[in-house]
XYZ file of C-alpha atoms in Angstrom:
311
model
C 34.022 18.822 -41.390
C 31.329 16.582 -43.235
C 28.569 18.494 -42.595
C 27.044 21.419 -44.362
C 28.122 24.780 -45.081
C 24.906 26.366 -43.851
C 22.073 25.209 -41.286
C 18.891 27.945 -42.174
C 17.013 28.008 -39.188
C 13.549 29.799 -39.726
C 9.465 30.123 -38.916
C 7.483 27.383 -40.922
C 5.276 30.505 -41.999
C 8.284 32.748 -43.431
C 8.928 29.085 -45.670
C 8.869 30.819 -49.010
C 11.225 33.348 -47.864
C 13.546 30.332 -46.496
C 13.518 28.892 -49.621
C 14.693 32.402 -51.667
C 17.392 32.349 -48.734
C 18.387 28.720 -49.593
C 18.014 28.810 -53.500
C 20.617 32.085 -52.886
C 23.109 30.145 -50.955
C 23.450 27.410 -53.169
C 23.654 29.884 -55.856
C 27.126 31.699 -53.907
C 28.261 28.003 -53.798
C 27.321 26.905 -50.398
C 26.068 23.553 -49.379
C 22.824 23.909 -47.004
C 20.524 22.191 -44.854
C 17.137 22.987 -44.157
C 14.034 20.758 -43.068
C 13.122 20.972 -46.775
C 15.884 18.364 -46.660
C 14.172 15.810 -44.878
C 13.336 12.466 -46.416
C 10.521 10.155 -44.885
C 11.525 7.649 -42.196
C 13.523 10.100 -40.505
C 13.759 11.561 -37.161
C 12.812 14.479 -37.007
C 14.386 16.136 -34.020
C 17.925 13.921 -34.844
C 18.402 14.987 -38.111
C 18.238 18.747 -37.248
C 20.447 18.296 -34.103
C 23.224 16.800 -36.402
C 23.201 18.675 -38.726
C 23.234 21.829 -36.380
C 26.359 20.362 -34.886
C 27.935 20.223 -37.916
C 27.229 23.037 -39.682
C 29.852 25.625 -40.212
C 27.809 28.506 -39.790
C 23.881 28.579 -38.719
C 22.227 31.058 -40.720
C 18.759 32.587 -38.217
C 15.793 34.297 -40.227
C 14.542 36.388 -37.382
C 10.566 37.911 -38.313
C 7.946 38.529 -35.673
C 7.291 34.591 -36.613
C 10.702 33.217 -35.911
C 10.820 35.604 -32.629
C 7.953 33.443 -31.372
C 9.275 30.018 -31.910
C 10.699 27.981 -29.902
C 12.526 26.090 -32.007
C 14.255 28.800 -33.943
C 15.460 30.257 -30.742
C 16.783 26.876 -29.373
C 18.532 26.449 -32.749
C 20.036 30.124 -32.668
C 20.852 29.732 -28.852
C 23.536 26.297 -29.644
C 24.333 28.292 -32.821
C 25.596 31.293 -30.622
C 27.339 28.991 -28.135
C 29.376 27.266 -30.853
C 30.729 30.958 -32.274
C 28.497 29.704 -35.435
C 25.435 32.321 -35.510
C 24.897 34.442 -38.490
C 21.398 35.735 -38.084
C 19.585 38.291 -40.875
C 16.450 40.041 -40.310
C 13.624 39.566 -42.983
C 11.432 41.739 -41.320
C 12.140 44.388 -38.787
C 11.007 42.676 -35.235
C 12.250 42.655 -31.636
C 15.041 40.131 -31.335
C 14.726 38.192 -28.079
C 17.052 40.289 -25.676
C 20.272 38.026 -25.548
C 20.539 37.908 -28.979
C 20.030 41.829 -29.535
C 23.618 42.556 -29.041
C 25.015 40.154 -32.091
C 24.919 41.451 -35.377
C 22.347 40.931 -37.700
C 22.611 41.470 -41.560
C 19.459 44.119 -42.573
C 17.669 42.177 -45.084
C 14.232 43.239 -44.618
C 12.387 42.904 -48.073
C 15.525 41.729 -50.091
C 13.572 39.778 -52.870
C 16.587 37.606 -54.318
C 18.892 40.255 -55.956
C 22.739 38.853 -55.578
C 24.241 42.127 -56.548
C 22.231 43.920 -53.594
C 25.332 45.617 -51.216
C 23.649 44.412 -48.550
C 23.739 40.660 -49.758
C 27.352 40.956 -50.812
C 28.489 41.984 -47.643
C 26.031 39.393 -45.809
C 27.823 37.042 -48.010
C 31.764 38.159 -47.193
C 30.691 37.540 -43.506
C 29.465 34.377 -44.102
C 32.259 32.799 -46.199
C 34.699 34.675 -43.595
C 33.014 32.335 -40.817
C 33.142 28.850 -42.964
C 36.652 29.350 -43.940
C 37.417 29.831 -40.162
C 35.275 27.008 -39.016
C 36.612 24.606 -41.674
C 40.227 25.820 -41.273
C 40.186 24.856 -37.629
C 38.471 21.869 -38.678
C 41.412 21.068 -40.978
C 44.009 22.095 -38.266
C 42.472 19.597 -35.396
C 42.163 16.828 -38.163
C 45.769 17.323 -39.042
C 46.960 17.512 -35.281
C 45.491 14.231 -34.677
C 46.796 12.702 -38.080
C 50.436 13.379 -36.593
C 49.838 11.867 -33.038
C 51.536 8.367 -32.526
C 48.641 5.674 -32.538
C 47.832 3.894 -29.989
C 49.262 0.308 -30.028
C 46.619 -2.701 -30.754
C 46.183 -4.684 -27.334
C 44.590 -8.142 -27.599
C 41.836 -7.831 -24.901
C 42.759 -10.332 -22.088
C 39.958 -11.333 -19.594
C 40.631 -12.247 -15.818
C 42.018 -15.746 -15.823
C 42.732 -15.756 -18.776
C 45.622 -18.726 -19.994
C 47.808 -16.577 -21.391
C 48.794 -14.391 -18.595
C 48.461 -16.325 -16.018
C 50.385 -19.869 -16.507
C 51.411 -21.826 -13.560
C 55.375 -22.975 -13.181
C 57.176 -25.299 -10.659
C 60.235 -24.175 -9.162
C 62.600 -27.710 -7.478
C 62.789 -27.468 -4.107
C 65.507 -25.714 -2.832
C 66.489 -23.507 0.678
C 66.361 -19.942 -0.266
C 68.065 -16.963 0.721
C 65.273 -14.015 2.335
C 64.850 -12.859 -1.330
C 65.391 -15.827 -3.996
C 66.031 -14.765 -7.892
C 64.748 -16.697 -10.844
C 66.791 -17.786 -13.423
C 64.812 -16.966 -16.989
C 65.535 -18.467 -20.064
C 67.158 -15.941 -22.321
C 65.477 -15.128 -26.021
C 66.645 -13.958 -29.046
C 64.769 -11.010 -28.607
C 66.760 -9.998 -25.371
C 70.209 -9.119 -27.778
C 67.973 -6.636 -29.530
C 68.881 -3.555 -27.625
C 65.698 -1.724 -28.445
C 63.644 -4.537 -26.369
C 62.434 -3.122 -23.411
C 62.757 -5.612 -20.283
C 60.373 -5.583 -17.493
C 61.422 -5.747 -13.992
C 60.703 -6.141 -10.359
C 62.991 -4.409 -8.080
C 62.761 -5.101 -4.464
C 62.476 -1.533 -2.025
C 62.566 -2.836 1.606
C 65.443 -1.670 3.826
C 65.066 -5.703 6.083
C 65.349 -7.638 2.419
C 68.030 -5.260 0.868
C 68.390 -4.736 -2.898
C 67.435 -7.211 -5.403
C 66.073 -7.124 -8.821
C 64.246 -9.623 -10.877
C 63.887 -9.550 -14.478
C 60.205 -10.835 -15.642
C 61.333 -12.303 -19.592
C 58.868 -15.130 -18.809
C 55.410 -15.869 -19.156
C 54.823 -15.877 -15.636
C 56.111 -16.237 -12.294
C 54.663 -16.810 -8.699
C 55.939 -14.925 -5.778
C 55.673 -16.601 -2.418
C 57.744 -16.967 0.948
C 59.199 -20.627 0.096
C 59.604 -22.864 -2.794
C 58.336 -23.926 -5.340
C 57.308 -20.212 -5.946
C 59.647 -19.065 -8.682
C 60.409 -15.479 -6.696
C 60.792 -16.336 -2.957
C 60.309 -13.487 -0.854
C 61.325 -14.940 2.955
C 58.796 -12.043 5.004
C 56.435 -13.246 7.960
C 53.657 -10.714 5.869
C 54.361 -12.639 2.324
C 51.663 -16.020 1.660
C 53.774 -19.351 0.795
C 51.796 -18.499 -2.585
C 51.420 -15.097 -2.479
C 50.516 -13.460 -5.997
C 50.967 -14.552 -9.841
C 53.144 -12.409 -12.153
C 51.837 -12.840 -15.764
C 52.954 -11.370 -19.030
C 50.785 -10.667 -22.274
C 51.149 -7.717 -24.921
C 54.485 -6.182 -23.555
C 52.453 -5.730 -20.006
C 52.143 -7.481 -16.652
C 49.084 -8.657 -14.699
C 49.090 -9.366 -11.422
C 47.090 -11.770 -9.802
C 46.232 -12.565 -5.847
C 46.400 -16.125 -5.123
C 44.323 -15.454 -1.540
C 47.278 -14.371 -0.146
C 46.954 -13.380 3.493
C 47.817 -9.863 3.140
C 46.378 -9.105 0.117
C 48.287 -7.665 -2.555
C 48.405 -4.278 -3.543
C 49.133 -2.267 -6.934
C 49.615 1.941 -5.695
C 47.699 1.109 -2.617
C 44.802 -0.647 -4.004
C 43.950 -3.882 -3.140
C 44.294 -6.542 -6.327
C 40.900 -8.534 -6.284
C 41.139 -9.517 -9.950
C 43.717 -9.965 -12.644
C 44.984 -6.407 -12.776
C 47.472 -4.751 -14.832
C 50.736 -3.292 -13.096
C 51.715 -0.140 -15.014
C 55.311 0.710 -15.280
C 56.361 2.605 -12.532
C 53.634 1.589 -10.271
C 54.454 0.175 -6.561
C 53.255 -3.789 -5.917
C 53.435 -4.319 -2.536
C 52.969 -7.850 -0.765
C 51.940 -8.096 2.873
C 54.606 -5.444 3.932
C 56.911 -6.249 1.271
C 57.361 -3.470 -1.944
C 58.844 -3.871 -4.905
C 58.464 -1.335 -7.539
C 57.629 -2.305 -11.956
C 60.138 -0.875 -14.381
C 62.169 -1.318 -17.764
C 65.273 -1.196 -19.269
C 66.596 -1.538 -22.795
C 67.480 -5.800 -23.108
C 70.771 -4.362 -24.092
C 71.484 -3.148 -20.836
C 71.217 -6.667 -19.377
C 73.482 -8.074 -22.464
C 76.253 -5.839 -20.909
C 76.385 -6.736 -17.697
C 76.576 -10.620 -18.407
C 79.310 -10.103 -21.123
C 81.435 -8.036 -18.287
C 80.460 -11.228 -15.575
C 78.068 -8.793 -14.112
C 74.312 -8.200 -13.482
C 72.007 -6.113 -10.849
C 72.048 -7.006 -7.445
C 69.295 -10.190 -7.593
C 69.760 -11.347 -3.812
C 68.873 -10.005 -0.284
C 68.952 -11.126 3.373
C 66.976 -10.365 5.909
């Protein structure tokens, strides 16, 4: 944690007191913040609500003074709800009630003397507390250090050229489901390449499965769309497929039916998470991958997954 060791929260009248308290802590070791520590230009109520956050512990000077204010029972109040409150009474007073049942170091007319029993064992609760606080500090910090990051995605706006690219298919008669024939990359030997596909779940089309290694494809009922999907419920040009940073957008071309990513309509260029079903009209196919070296396979046996359907 970057904050300080100790937040002293106190009555502006009991300041001289305060500043015996804080002279004390610095003395043990401890780093501490108190308004004392305020420099001109800034704000006022900020600076004390940071550095109450991140204080390890929140030491509470409770006097008949510091009973009355406002502010030092607000302070004391987050203290206590962050497990942080170490209060000490300078002068006996009536704590407010919720507060009665927490222990409070008996400091009444202690005038500075370190070696003071009471002091020392004020102290041993007080370091007890930071060590805590700053070990579970270290523990999240560490915890977080080990968790894979997050990949770096180029932010891609609706529209934007690189995910959604137009192609022309010749045209051809087409079987109810038409594949696409991709051009093959180096990067599809590399086993470890993970593959994006479409696979078609419609018990009138049958099986098929359509691998999406390009740029981007349009899905329509006839030619020239690249995927032809022959449905009364699919547009002639249905939906755009589009590929950017290892993910797929989808995007309606005012399709008839609207197209739809888990039951949502697509009004927009949306991303289609893995796993997620895209359905067309009454068409669905459902997003997945596989490892490119799965693909390598089943051309070098003469083989590859079921890629045509008839109605």
């Amino acid at each position: 944690m970057s904050g300080p060791d100790i937040f002293l929260s106190y009555a502006r009248t009991d300041r001289a007191v305060a500043r015996l308290f804080a002279d004390s802590f610095a003395e043990e070791g401890f780093t501490v913040w108190w308004d004392a520590s305020l420099h001109s230009g800034e704000t006022f109520d900020e600076v004390i609500e940071r550095n109450l956050r991140d204080a390890k512990a929140v030491v509470v000077l409770w006097s008949p003074r510091s009973v009355a204010s406002r502010w030092v029972r607000a302070e004391a109040t987050q203290a206590d709800r962050r497990n942080k409150l170490v209060p000490a009474i300078i002068e006996q007073c009536d704590r407010p009630i919720i507060f009665e049942l927490t222990h409070a170091a008996e400091l009444a007319g202690w005038e500075g003397d370190t070696s003071d029993i009471r002091w020392r064992t004020f102290m041993e609760d007080l370091r007890h507390l930071i060590d805590r606080v700053s070990g579970e500090a270290q523990a999240a910090a560490a915890a977080a250090a080990a968790e894979p990051a997050a990949p770096v995605r180029k932010p891609l706006r609706p529209g934007n050229d690189e995910v959604i690219v137009s192609h022309k298919a010749p045209e051809r008669s087409a079987p109810a489901v038409q594949p696409v024939a991709f051009a093959r990359t180096a990067e599809r030997a590399d086993e470890a390449t993970e593959i994006h596909y479409l696979e078609v779940d419609d018990p009138e089309l049958g099986d098929a499965t359509f691998d999406l290694d390009s740029a981007s494809v349009k899905i329509g009922r006839s030619p020239p769309a690249d995927i032809v999907i022959a449905h009364k419920s699919v547009s002639r040009e249905h939906c755009m497929i589009g590929m950017a940073n290892d993910e797929l957008f989808v995007s309606d071309l005012n399709s008839t039916n609207g197209t739809f990513i888990d039951g949502e309509r697509v009004s927009r260029t949306t991303i289609l998470p893995v796993g997620s079903e895209l359905r067309l009209g009454q068409v669905t196919l459902r997003h997945a991958v596989r490892p490119g070296g799965d693909l390598d396979a089943d051309a070098g046996a003469g083989q590859r997954p079921p890629r045509t359907a008839a109605a």
